[in-house]
Coordinates of C-alpha atoms in Angstrom, one line a residue:
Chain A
X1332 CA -17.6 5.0 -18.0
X1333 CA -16.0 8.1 -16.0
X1334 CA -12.8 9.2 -17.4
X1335 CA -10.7 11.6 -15.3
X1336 CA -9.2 12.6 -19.3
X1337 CA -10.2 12.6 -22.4
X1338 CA -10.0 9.4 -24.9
X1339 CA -7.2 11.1 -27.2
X1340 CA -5.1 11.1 -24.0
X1341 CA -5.1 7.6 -23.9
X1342 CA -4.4 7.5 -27.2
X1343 CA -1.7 9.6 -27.5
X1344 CA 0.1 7.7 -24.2
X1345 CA -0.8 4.6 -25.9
X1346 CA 1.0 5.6 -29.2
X1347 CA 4.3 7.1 -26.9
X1348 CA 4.1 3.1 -25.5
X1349 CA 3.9 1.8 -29.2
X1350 CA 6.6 3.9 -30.3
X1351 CA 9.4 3.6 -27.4
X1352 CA 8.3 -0.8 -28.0
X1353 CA 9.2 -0.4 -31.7
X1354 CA 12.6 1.0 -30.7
X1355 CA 13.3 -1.8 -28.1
X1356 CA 12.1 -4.5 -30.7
X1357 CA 9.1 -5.6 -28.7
X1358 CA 5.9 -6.5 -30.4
X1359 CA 4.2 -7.8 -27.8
X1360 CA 3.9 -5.8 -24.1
X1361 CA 2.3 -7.7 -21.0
X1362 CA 1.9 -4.9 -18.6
X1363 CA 1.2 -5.7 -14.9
X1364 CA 2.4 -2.7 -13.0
X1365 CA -1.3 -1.5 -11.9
X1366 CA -0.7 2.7 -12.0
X1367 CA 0.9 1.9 -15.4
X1368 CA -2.6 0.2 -16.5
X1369 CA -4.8 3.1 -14.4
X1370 CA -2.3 5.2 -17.0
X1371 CA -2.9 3.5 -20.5
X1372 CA -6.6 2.8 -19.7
X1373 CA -8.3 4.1 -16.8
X1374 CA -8.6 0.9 -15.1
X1375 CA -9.4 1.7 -11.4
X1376 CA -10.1 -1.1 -8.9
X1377 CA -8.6 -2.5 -6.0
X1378 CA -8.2 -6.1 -7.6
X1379 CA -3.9 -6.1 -7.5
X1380 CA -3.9 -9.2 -5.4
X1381 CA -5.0 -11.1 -7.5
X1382 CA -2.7 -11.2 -11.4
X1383 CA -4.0 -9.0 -13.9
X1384 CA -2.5 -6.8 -16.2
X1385 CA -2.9 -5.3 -19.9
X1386 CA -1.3 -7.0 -23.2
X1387 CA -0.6 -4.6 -26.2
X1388 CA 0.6 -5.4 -29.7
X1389 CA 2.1 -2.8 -32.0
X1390 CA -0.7 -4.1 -34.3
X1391 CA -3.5 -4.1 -32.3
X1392 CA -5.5 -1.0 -31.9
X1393 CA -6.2 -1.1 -28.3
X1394 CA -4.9 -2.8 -25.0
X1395 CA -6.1 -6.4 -24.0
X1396 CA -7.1 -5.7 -20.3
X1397 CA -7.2 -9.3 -18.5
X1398 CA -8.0 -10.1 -14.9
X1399 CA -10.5 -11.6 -12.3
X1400 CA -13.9 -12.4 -13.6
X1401 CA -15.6 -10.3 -10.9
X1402 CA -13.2 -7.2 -11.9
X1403 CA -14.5 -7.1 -15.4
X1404 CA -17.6 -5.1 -14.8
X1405 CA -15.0 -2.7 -12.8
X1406 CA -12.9 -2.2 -16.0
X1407 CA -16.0 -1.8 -18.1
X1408 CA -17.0 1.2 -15.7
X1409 CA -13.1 3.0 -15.6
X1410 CA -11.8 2.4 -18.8
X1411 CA -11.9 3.1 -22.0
X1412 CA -11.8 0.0 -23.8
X1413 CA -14.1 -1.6 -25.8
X1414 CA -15.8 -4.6 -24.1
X1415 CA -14.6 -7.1 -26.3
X1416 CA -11.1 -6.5 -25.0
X1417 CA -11.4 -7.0 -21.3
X1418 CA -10.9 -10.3 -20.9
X1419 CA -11.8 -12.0 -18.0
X1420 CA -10.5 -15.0 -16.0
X1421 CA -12.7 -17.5 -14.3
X1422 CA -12.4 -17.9 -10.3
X1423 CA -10.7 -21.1 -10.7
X1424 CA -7.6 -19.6 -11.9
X1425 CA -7.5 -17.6 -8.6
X1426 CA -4.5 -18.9 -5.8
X1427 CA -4.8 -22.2 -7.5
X1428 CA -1.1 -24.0 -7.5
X1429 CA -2.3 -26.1 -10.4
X1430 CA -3.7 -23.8 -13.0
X1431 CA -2.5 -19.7 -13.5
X1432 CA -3.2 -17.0 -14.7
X1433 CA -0.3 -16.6 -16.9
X1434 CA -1.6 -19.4 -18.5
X1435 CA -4.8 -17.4 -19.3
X1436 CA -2.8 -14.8 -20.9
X1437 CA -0.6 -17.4 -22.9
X1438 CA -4.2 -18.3 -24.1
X1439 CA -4.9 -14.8 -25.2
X1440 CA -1.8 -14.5 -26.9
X1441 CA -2.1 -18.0 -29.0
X1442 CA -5.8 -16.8 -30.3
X1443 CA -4.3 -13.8 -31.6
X1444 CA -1.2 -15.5 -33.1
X1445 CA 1.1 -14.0 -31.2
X1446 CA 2.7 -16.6 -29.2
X1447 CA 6.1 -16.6 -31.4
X1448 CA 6.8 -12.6 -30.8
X1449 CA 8.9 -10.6 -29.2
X1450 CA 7.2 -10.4 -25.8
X1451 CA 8.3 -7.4 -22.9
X1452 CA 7.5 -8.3 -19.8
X1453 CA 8.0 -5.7 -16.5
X1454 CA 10.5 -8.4 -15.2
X1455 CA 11.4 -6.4 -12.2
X1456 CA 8.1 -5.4 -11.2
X1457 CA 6.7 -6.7 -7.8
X1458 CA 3.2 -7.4 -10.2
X1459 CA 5.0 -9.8 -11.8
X1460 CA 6.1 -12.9 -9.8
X1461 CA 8.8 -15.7 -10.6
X1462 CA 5.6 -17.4 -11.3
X1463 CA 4.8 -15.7 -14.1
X1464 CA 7.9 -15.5 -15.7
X1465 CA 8.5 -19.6 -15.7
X1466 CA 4.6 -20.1 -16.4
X1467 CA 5.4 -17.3 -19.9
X1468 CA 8.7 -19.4 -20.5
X1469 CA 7.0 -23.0 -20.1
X1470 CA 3.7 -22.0 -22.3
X1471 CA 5.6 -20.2 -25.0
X1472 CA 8.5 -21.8 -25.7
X1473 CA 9.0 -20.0 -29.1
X1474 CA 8.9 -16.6 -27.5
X1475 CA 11.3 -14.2 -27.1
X1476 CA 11.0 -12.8 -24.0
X1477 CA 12.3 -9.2 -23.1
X1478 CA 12.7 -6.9 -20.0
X1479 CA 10.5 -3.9 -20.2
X1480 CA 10.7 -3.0 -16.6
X1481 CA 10.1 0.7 -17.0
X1482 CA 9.5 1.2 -20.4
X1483 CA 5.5 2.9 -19.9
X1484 CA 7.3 4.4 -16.6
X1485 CA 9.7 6.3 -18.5
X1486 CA 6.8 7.5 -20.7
X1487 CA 4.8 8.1 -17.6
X1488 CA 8.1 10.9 -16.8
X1489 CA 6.8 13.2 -19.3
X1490 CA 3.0 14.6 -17.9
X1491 CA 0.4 16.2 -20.4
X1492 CA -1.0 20.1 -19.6
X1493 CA -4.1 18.0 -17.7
X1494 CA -1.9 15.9 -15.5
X1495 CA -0.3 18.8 -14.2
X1496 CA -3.6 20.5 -13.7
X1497 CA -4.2 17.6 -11.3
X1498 CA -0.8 18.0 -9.9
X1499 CA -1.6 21.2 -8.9
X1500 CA -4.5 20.9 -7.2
X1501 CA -2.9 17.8 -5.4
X1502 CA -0.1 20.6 -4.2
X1503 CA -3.4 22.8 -2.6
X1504 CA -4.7 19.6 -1.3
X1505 CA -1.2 19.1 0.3
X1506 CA -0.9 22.3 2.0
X1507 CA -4.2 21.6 3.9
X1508 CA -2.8 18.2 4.6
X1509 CA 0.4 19.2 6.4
X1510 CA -1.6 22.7 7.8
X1511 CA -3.8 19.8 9.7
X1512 CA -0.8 17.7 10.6
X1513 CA 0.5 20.9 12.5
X1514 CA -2.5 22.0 13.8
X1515 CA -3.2 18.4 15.2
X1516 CA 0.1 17.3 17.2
X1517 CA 0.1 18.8 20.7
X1518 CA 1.5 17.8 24.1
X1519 CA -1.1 15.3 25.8
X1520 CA -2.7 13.8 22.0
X1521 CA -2.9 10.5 20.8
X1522 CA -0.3 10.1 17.9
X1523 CA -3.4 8.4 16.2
X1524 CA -5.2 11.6 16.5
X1525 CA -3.5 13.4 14.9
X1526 CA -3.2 11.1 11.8
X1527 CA -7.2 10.7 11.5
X1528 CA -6.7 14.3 11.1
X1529 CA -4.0 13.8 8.8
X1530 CA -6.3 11.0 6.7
X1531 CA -9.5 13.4 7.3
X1532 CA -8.0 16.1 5.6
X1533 CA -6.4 13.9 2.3
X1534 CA -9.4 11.9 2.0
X1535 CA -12.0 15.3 2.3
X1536 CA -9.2 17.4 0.7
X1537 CA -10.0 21.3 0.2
X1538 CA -13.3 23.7 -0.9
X1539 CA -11.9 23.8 -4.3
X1540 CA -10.7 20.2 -4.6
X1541 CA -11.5 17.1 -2.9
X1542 CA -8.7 14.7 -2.0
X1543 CA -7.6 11.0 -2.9
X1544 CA -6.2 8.1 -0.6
X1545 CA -2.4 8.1 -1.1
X1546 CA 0.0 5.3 -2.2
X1547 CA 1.7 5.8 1.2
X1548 CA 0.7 6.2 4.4
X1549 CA 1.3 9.3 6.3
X1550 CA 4.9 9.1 7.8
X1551 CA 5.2 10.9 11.7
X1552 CA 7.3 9.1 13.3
X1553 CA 8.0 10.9 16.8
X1554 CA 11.3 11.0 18.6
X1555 CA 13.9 8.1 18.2
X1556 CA 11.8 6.9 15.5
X1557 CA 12.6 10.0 13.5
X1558 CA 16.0 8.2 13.0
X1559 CA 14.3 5.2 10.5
X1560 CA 13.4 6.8 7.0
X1561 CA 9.6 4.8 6.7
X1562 CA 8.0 4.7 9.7
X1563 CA 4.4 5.8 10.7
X1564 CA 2.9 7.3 13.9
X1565 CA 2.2 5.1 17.1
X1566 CA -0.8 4.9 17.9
X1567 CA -0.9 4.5 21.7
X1568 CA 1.6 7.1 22.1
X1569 CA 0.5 10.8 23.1
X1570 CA 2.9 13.3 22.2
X1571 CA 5.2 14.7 25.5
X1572 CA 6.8 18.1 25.8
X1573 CA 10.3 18.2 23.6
X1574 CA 9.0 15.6 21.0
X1575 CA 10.4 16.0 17.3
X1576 CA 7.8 14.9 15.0
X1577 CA 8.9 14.1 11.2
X1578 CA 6.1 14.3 8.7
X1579 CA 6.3 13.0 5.3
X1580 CA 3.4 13.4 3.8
X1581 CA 1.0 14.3 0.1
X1582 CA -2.2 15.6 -1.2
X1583 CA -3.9 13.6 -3.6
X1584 CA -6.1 14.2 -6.8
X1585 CA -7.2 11.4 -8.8
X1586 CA -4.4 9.7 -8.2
X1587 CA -1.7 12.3 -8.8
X1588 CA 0.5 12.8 -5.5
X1589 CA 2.4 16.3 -4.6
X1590 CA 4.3 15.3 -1.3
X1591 CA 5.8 17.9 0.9
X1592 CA 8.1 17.1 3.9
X1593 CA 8.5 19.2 7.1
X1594 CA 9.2 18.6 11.2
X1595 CA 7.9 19.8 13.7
Chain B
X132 CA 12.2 -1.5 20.1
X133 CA 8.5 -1.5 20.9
X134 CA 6.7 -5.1 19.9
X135 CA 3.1 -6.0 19.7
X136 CA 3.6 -9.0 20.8
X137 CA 6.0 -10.7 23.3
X138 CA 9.5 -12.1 21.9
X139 CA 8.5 -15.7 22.6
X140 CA 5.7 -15.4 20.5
X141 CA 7.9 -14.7 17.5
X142 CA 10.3 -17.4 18.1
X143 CA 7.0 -19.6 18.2
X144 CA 5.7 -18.5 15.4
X145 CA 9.8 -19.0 13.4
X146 CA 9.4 -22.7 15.3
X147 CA 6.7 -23.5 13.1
X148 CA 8.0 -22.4 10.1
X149 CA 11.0 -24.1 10.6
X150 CA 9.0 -27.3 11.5
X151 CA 7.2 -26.5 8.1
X152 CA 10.6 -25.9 6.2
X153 CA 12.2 -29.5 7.2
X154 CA 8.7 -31.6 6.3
X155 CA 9.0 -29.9 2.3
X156 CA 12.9 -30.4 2.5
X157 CA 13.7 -26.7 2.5
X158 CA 16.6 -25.7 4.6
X159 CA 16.7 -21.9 3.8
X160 CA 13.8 -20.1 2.9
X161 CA 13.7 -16.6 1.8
X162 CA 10.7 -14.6 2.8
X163 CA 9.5 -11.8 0.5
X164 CA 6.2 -11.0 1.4
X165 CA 5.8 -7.5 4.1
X166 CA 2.9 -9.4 5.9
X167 CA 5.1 -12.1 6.7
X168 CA 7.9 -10.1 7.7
X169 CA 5.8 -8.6 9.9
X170 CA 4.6 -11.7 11.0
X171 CA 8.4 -13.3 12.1
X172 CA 10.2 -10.2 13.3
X173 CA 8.2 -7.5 13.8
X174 CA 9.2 -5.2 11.2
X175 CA 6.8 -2.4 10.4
X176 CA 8.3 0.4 8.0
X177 CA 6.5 1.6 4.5
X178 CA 9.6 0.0 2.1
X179 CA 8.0 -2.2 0.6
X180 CA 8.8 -0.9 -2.9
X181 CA 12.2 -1.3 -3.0
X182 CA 13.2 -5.2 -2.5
X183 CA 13.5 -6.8 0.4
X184 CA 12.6 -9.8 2.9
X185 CA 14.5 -11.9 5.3
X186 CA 16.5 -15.2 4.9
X187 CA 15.6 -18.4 7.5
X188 CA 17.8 -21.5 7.6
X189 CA 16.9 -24.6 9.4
X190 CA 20.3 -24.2 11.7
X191 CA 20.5 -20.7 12.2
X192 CA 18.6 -19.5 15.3
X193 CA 17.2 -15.9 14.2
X194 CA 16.4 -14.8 10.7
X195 CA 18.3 -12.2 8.4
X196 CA 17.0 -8.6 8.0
X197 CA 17.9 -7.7 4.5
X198 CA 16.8 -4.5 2.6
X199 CA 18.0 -1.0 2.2
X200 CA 20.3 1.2 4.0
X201 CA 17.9 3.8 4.9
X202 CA 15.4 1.6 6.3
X203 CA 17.7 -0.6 8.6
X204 CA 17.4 1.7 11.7
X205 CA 13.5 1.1 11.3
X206 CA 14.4 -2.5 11.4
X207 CA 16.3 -2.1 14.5
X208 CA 13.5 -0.1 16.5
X209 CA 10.5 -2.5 15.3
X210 CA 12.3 -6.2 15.4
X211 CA 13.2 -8.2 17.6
X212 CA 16.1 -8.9 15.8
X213 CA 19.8 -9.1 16.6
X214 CA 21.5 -5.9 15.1
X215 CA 24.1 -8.5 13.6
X216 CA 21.2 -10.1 11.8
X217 CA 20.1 -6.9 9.6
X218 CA 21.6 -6.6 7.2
X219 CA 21.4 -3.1 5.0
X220 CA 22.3 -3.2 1.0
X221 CA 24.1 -0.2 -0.3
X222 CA 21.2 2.5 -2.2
X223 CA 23.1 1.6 -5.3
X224 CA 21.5 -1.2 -5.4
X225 CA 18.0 0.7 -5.8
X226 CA 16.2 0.2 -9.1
X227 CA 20.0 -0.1 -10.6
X228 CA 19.7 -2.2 -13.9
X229 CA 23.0 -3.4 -13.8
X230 CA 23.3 -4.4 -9.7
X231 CA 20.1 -6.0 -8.0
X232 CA 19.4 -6.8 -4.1
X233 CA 19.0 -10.5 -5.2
X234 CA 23.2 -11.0 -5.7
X235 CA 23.5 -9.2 -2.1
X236 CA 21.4 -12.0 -0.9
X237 CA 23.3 -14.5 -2.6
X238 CA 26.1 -12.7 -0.9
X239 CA 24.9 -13.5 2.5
X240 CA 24.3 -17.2 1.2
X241 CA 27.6 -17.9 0.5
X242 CA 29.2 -16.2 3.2
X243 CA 26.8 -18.2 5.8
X244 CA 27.8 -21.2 3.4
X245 CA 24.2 -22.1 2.3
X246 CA 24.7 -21.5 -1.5
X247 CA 24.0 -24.9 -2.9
X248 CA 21.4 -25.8 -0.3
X249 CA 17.6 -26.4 -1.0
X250 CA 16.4 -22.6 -1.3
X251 CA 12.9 -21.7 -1.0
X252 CA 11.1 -18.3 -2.3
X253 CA 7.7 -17.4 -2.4
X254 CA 7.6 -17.6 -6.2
X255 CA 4.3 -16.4 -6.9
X256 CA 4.3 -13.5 -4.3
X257 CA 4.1 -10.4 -5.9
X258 CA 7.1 -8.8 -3.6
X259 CA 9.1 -12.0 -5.6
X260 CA 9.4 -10.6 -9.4
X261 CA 10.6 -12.6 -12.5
X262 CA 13.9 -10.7 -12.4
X263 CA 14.7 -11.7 -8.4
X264 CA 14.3 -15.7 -9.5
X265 CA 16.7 -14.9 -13.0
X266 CA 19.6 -13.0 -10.5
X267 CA 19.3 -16.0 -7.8
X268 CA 19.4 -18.9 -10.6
X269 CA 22.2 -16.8 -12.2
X270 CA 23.8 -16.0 -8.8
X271 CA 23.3 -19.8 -7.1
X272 CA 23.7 -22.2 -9.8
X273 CA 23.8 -25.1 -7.6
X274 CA 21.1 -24.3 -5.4
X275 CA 18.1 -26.5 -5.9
X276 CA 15.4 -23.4 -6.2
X277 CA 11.8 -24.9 -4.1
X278 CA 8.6 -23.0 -4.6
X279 CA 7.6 -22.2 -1.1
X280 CA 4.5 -19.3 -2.1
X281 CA 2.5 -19.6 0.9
X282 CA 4.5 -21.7 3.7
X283 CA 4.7 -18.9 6.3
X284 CA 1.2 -17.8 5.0
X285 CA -0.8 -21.1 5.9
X286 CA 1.1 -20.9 9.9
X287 CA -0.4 -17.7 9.6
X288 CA -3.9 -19.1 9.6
X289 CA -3.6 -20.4 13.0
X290 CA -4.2 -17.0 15.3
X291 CA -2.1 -17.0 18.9
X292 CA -4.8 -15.8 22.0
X293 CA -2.6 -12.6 21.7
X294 CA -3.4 -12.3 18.1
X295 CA -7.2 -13.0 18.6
X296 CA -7.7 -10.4 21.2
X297 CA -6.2 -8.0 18.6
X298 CA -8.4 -9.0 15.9
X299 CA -11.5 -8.2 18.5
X300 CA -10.6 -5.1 19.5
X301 CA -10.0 -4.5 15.5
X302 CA -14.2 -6.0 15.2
X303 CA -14.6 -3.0 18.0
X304 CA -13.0 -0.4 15.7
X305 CA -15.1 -1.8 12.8
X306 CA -18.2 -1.6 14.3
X307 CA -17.5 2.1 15.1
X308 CA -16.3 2.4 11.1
X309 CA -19.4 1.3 9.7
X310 CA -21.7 3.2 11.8
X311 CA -19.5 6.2 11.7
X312 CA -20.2 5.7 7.1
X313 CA -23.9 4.7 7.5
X314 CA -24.0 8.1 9.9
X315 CA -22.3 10.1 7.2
X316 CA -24.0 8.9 3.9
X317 CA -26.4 11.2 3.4
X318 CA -28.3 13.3 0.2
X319 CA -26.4 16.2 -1.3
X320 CA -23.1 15.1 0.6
X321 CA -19.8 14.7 -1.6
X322 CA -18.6 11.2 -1.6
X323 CA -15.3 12.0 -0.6
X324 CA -16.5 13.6 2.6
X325 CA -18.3 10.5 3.9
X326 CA -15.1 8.4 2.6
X327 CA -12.9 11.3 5.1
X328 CA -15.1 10.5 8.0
X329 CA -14.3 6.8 7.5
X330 CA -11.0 7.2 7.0
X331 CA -11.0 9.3 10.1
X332 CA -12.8 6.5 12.3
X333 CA -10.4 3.8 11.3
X334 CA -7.4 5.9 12.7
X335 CA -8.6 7.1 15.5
X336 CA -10.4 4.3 16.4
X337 CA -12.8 4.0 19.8
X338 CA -12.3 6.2 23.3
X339 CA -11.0 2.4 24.2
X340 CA -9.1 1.4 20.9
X341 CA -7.1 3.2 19.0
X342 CA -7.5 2.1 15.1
X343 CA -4.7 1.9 12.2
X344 CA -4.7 2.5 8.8
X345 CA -6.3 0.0 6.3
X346 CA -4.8 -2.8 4.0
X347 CA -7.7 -1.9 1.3
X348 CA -9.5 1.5 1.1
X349 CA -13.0 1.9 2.2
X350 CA -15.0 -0.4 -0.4
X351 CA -17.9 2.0 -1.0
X352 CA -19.4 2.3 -4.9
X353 CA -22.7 4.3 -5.0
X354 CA -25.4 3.2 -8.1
X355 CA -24.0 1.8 -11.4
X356 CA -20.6 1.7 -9.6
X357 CA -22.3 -1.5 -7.2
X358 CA -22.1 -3.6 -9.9
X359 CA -18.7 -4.1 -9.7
X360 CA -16.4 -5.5 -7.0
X361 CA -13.9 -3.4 -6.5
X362 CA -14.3 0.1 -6.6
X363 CA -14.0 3.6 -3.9
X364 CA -15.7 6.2 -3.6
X365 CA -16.5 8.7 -6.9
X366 CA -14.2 11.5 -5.2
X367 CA -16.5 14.5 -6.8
X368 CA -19.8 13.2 -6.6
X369 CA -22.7 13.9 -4.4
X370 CA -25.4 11.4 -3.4
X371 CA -28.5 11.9 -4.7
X372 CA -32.0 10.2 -3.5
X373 CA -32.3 6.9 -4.3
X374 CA -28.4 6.1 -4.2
X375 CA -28.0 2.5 -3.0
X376 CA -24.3 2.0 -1.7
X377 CA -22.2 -0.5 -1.2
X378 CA -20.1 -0.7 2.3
X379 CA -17.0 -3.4 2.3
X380 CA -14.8 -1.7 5.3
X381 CA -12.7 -2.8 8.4
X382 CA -11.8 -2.2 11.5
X383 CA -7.5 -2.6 12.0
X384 CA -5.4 -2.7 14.9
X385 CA -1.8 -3.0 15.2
X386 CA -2.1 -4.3 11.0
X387 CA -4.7 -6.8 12.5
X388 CA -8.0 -6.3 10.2
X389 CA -11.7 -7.3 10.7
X390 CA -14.2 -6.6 7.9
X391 CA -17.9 -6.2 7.6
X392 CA -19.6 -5.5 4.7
X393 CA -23.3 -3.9 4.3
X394 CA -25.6 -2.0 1.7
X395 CA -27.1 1.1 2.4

């Protein structure tokens, strides 16, 4: 287990998520949104293609992380949680149309006598499908099922003294980052030059602090394509004399993003 | 516009989908899914987190652009599209709890007259949430709703010439990835330095291929952190004698990945 914070930090999130569900009248909270489980937990893999989320009750001392059997190990290593509460999912419930994983969670629920509650669900979250929702609805009929799109994103709003620490040195990181962006474009370069730079610099990130991949990718678009807000860099194209180049782009520390925008 | 791929290549690939549509007795289809997008028209911007997708019908020769305002000029320059077939919603709209993108497609639906047709959505897609199948149901109550998760996906299994020859140059820029990580692995290094130089092959790519950014970051877990499937790079660590480390990386170009995967 490597924790980029403390336990109590968890906690304390944890208790802002309790507190903010009492208020909405949910007992139950499935939570699928991923950087919303990295936030209550620590949970840190790449594993969002398949379903997975976190279940918490008001009455339950921690979250119920749930996911791919191969993933569990992962959780055990990033989170906090004790084992008994990472719950895996056999490969059989994987991309199969007959059998889902919501159904695995309806499981979860039932053993803990929770399938009549108040359930929130992050309804309009692109981690949780139609599927899901009709799979929820068909296994428990007696719930009531709530929308609690951004109810741990609200919470996530309001960062802690050591989130901002990181935010900081995500700013330094970012200043190297567009530095190297404007250091790298020049007439006769490969567009995709200058983005390995661009990558080089987030991944490697300063002396002081290394870097992080970002959520996005690094947006320099060159000429016309400057006119579309979310497009990258061309890769075959070499930069000619008169080109506008917009760059969009971050510095990253374990996970926390300062983004900075300039042209060039 | 600049395509990867010639125009009658897209029209062959929306040929089979339509082929696919009228055997499950779907006569719209509404695609959700970026990769798939991609796939049909082309379109290449980062805007994925706001919703968006394309509508197909059986008798309607090119399919409907829909998504955000701001991102419609980046569906102009990367489809092949008709500029009458994109189709931008207003940003209010955007993460609004009282007005979703889902009733501006429905718009479309009735005003091409397809509202009580057989409609299908990739219901289990992750870019499909609970909340877009609630606002169509609500929106189209006669429609008869079809769960069509991974039609366009399964066409995709079957790669064109023009797609293979992509996908080896991509095995090019992979083998130049790996080496470049088993090169830069190396005792007393920081992780994060050896994940930059990765990073930085992928981009760049070969003196003969140019590279693109990845789908998945660079799978590569040093010791304890092997054990489990799906974890980066420890950003501050160094490796130490001993290390064993796990490599899962690509090689992409023009979004077309090939992955190898080695221990070191």
């Amino acid at each position: 287990m490597a924790l980029i914070f403390e336990v109590s930090e968890y906690q304390e999130r944890l208790r802002k998520v309790k507190e903010s569900m009492l208020r909405k009248g949910i007992q139950v909270l499935i939570v699928s949104d991923p950087a919303n489980m990295n936030y209550l937990t620590g949970y840190d893999g790449w594993s969002f293609y398949v379903h997975q989320g976190l279940v918490i009750a008001l009455d339950y001392d921690e979250p119920i992380w749930w996911g791919r059997g191969m993933d569990a190990n992962g959780a055990k290593l990033t989170t906090w949680l004790k084992h008994d509460n990472i719950r895996p999912y056999a490969d059989d419930y994987v991309q199969n149309v007959f059998k889902h994983p919501m159904s695995f969670v309806a499981n979860i629920l039932r053993e803990m006598g929770w399938e009549n509650r108040h359930i929130g669900v992050e309804k309009d979250n692109y981690w949780f499908t139609g599927q899901c929702l009709d799979v929820l609805r068909e296994e428990l009929p007696k719930a009531k099922i709530h929308d609690a799109t951004s109810l741990v994103n609200w919470i996530r709003t309001i960062k802690s003294p050591a989130e901002i620490k990181y935010m900081r040195e995500a700013a330094k990181v970012c200043e190297h980052v567009m530095k190297t962006a404007i250091d790298s474009i020049e007439v006769g370069r490969l567009e995709s030059e200058a983005a390995a730079n661009v990558y080089h610099a987030m991944i490697k990130g300063t002396d002081e602090f290394t870097g992080d991949h970002p959520a996005i990718f690094p947006i320099m678009p060159s000429n016309e394509r400057t006119s579309a807000a979310h497009l990258g860099w061309k890769p075959d194209r070499k930069y000619a004399p008169g080109d506008i180049i917009l760059l969009e782009l971050c510095g990253v520390r374990f996970r926390y993003h300062c983004p900075l925008s300039r042209t060039v």
